[in-house]
């Protein structure tokens, strides 16, 4: 899967375009940034309902490629600027967290922390 | 001998800017060609500590020393100090208020994360005086 495949699966609107052809390894969904930071695996996509600049910072520290805001939420201008200089793609999906994660999972994407 | 020394002041009253210093260190290390895994470990550990300085201690000063084989980060604040470090180190322990939780932090994962990602971690803390954290990440060439 590559970043642009997320658009159709999640009926997403692209807010900021980074590298849409970059390959996605794994994804994670959370509103707690410290939980996201707790699993350094090659996680490429972050799904979240949280909207503040620390979401972009967290993705930056983790080398993530794309942030998907669930429930139609949209980032503000500060967040877009922050993501722009780091080549991170920003999208908004109308789906809620559970459904968005489920759609990606059923399309073959995994979380990268199998037990 | 340190190859590069960096110093940052972290503002305690601007949560939106927390992580700026960590981001700058990350891009510096990238430019210097350090390996990706080491860069990520430094970035995450420093970011967690920088966030802690902002939400628990009203900001402070970060000193970074970049050597060929390791990166050392010292974060010093004049906050309230940590009453029980052992307890604070446990996963899930947090005194963060609700407003911090609404911002996506306060899971009590920061200090355990720092421990996990670094090769050395030391906390000096005095109640009412402040906290200084020393972290080291070794770099495999
Ligand atoms: N610099 C500091 N000054 C004072 N207290 C601190 C400092 N850093 C951490 N603490 C205390 O240690 C506790 C645990 O810190 P830790 O970073 O593990 O969790 P947290 O910051 O509460 O939540 P999270 O890191 O998951 O967002 C904090 O809730 C706080 O009580
Ligand atoms: Mg913390």
XYZ file of C-alpha atoms and ligand atoms in Angstrom:
288
model
C 0.000 0.000 0.000
C 1.163 3.530 -0.718
C -0.055 6.811 0.764
C -2.420 7.629 -2.078
C -4.257 4.295 -1.661
C -5.559 5.661 1.651
C -7.593 8.302 -0.143
C -10.102 5.904 -1.737
C -10.254 3.455 1.140
C -11.086 6.196 3.642
C -12.983 8.534 1.280
C -10.419 11.007 2.521
C -9.825 14.601 1.604
C -6.160 15.477 1.148
C -5.342 18.638 3.071
C -1.605 18.660 2.490
C 0.164 16.570 -0.075
C 3.522 15.036 0.869
C 4.932 12.023 -0.956
C 1.794 10.192 -2.102
C 3.778 7.333 -3.621
C 5.689 6.506 -0.441
C 5.174 2.973 0.812
C 3.228 2.422 3.988
C 4.528 -0.245 6.331
C 2.217 -0.125 9.336
C -0.301 2.222 10.947
C -1.472 3.169 14.398
C -4.551 4.886 15.753
C -4.573 6.842 19.008
C -5.492 10.092 20.683
C -2.706 9.649 23.239
C 0.572 10.808 21.773
C 2.691 9.078 24.424
C 1.092 5.778 23.447
C 2.035 6.446 19.860
C 5.586 7.257 20.909
C 5.817 4.026 22.900
C 6.074 1.793 19.834
C 8.943 2.643 17.559
C 8.298 0.314 14.702
C 8.223 1.547 11.184
C 4.825 3.075 11.628
C 4.022 5.191 8.613
C 0.488 6.356 9.286
C -1.146 7.916 12.340
C -4.937 7.998 12.674
C -6.152 10.384 15.341
C -9.076 12.446 16.540
C -6.733 14.874 18.245
C -6.072 18.206 16.572
C -3.085 20.166 17.857
C 0.504 20.813 16.739
C 1.854 18.028 18.954
C 0.192 15.510 16.663
C 2.442 16.717 13.841
C 5.462 16.792 16.171
C 4.805 13.222 17.230
C 4.592 12.109 13.606
C 7.807 13.998 12.913
C 9.726 12.264 15.714
C 8.472 8.888 14.489
C 9.334 9.537 10.824
C 5.707 9.053 9.847
C 4.530 9.788 6.320
C 0.879 10.609 6.832
C -1.590 11.783 9.471
C -5.278 10.998 9.056
C -7.750 13.011 11.088
C -10.909 11.034 11.762
C -14.513 12.233 12.031
C -13.938 14.948 9.446
C -11.612 16.940 11.685
C -9.200 19.315 10.035
C -5.852 20.719 11.132
C -5.281 24.456 11.507
C -2.817 26.583 9.536
C -0.016 26.169 12.118
C -0.253 22.414 11.869
C -0.281 22.498 8.086
C 2.846 24.657 8.059
C 4.588 22.357 10.486
C 3.749 19.316 8.355
C 4.717 21.057 5.116
C 8.344 21.538 6.080
C 8.533 17.886 7.112
C 6.931 16.433 4.000
C 4.084 14.818 5.933
C 0.778 14.218 4.131
C -2.367 15.361 5.984
C -5.803 13.880 5.274
C -9.247 14.038 6.776
C -11.678 11.108 6.678
C -15.384 11.295 7.508
C -15.165 7.869 9.220
C -14.794 7.519 12.955
C -11.662 5.981 14.467
C -12.883 2.387 14.763
C -14.250 2.247 11.243
C -11.251 3.993 9.684
C -8.830 1.552 11.358
C -11.046 -1.392 10.389
C -11.153 -0.340 6.760
C -7.379 -0.100 6.587
C -6.947 -3.427 8.375
C -9.343 -5.190 6.032
C -7.343 -3.792 3.138
C -4.238 -5.518 4.459
C -2.569 -2.869 6.602
C -1.284 -4.037 10.001
C -0.270 -2.418 13.270
C 3.271 -3.699 13.405
C 3.102 -4.832 17.028
C 1.779 -8.369 16.721
C 1.524 -10.306 20.002
C 35.575 16.070 22.981
C 32.179 17.057 21.753
C 31.822 17.623 18.048
C 28.805 19.890 18.295
C 27.157 21.561 21.242
C 23.620 22.924 21.016
C 21.590 24.822 23.612
C 17.888 25.588 23.582
C 15.585 27.451 25.879
C 12.222 25.761 26.224
C 9.338 28.070 27.026
C 7.039 26.858 29.768
C 3.919 28.656 28.711
C 3.600 27.723 25.062
C 2.495 24.121 24.670
C 2.125 24.515 20.913
C 5.885 25.104 20.605
C 6.916 22.175 22.784
C 9.031 19.846 20.673
C 10.677 22.588 18.657
C 14.099 21.888 20.159
C 13.727 18.141 19.591
C 12.762 18.768 15.974
C 15.836 20.955 15.448
C 18.138 18.343 16.981
C 16.550 15.696 14.813
C 17.173 17.599 11.587
C 20.708 18.449 12.693
C 21.511 14.765 13.259
C 19.949 13.911 9.914
C 22.152 16.460 8.190
C 25.192 15.025 9.950
C 24.318 11.603 8.555
C 23.708 9.725 11.819
C 21.901 6.400 11.495
C 18.138 6.540 11.347
C 17.439 4.358 14.355
C 19.711 6.403 16.618
C 18.208 9.657 15.385
C 14.719 8.432 16.101
C 15.649 7.259 19.586
C 17.247 10.615 20.422
C 14.285 12.513 18.957
C 11.628 10.569 20.835
C 13.427 10.563 24.186
C 14.237 14.260 23.967
C 10.708 15.083 22.821
C 9.143 13.254 25.790
C 11.499 15.052 28.164
C 10.876 18.405 26.491
C 7.101 17.907 26.781
C 7.551 17.024 30.467
C 9.465 20.271 31.017
C 6.585 22.207 29.516
C 3.643 20.461 31.157
C 5.136 19.669 34.574
C 7.858 22.263 35.123
C 7.335 25.579 33.352
C 10.093 25.066 30.786
C 13.862 25.065 31.127
C 17.125 24.658 29.257
C 18.257 21.796 27.027
C 21.920 21.108 26.248
C 22.835 18.658 23.530
C 26.314 17.242 22.898
C 26.790 15.373 19.671
C 29.761 12.982 19.531
C 30.641 10.579 16.724
C 29.557 7.587 18.800
C 26.877 9.025 21.106
C 24.449 11.854 21.723
C 24.038 13.308 25.211
C 21.085 15.446 26.197
C 20.743 17.320 29.495
C 17.384 18.896 30.325
C 17.300 21.195 33.339
C 14.208 22.829 34.778
C 13.323 24.870 37.844
C 9.998 23.145 38.328
C 8.487 21.500 41.418
C 10.754 18.430 41.317
C 9.601 14.809 41.399
C 8.668 13.504 44.879
C 9.099 9.805 44.071
C 11.189 9.074 40.989
C 10.690 5.317 41.173
C 6.934 5.782 41.115
C 7.139 8.380 38.336
C 9.091 5.868 36.230
C 6.234 3.350 36.301
C 4.113 2.964 33.194
C 0.787 4.708 33.683
C 1.808 6.924 36.580
C 0.873 10.516 35.830
C -0.063 13.632 37.747
C -1.032 15.463 34.555
C -4.266 17.440 34.882
C -7.234 16.906 32.555
C -6.355 19.800 30.277
C -3.028 18.105 29.483
C -4.816 14.822 28.843
C -7.116 16.543 26.380
C -4.011 17.541 24.447
C -2.943 13.905 24.042
C -0.449 13.631 26.895
C -0.594 12.410 30.457
C -0.650 8.667 29.825
C 2.255 8.200 32.201
C 4.332 6.754 29.396
C 6.944 9.476 28.907
C 9.579 8.468 31.450
C 9.285 4.715 30.698
C 9.581 5.566 26.986
C 12.728 7.588 27.624
C 14.188 4.685 29.589
C 13.346 2.278 26.785
C 14.893 4.323 23.982
C 18.082 5.482 25.633
C 21.240 3.687 26.724
C 21.573 5.756 29.875
C 19.106 7.830 31.804
C 19.586 9.656 35.083
C 17.272 11.990 36.984
C 18.470 14.457 39.592
C 15.567 16.111 41.314
C 15.081 18.300 44.371
C 11.612 19.226 45.561
C 10.921 22.925 45.085
C 14.216 23.428 43.232
C 13.950 21.541 39.962
C 14.759 18.498 37.921
C 17.699 17.692 35.668
C 17.555 14.721 33.359
C 20.612 13.228 31.642
C 20.101 10.953 28.685
C 22.590 9.215 26.420
C 21.987 7.398 23.165
C 24.848 5.357 21.736
C 25.279 5.482 17.987
C 26.355 2.422 16.078
C 28.215 3.480 12.993
N 10.357 17.679 34.658
C 9.461 17.279 35.562
N 9.197 18.035 36.656
C 8.301 17.624 37.577
N 7.613 16.469 37.515
C 7.843 15.667 36.461
C 8.767 16.022 35.429
N 8.790 15.022 34.534
C 7.925 14.100 34.967
N 7.348 14.468 36.131
C 6.383 13.700 36.951
O 6.478 12.322 36.599
C 5.204 11.848 36.138
C 5.418 10.796 35.060
O 6.023 11.392 33.905
P 5.762 10.734 32.487
O 6.442 11.561 31.460
O 6.123 9.304 32.558
O 4.185 10.819 32.325
P 3.271 12.074 31.974
O 4.112 13.201 31.486
O 2.375 12.352 33.123
O 2.410 11.498 30.759
P 2.944 11.215 29.271
O 4.425 11.344 29.275
O 2.468 9.853 28.938
O 2.314 12.256 28.412
C 4.483 13.089 35.683
O 3.079 12.932 35.651
C 4.939 14.103 36.716
O 4.253 13.934 37.924
Mg 5.542 12.898 29.982
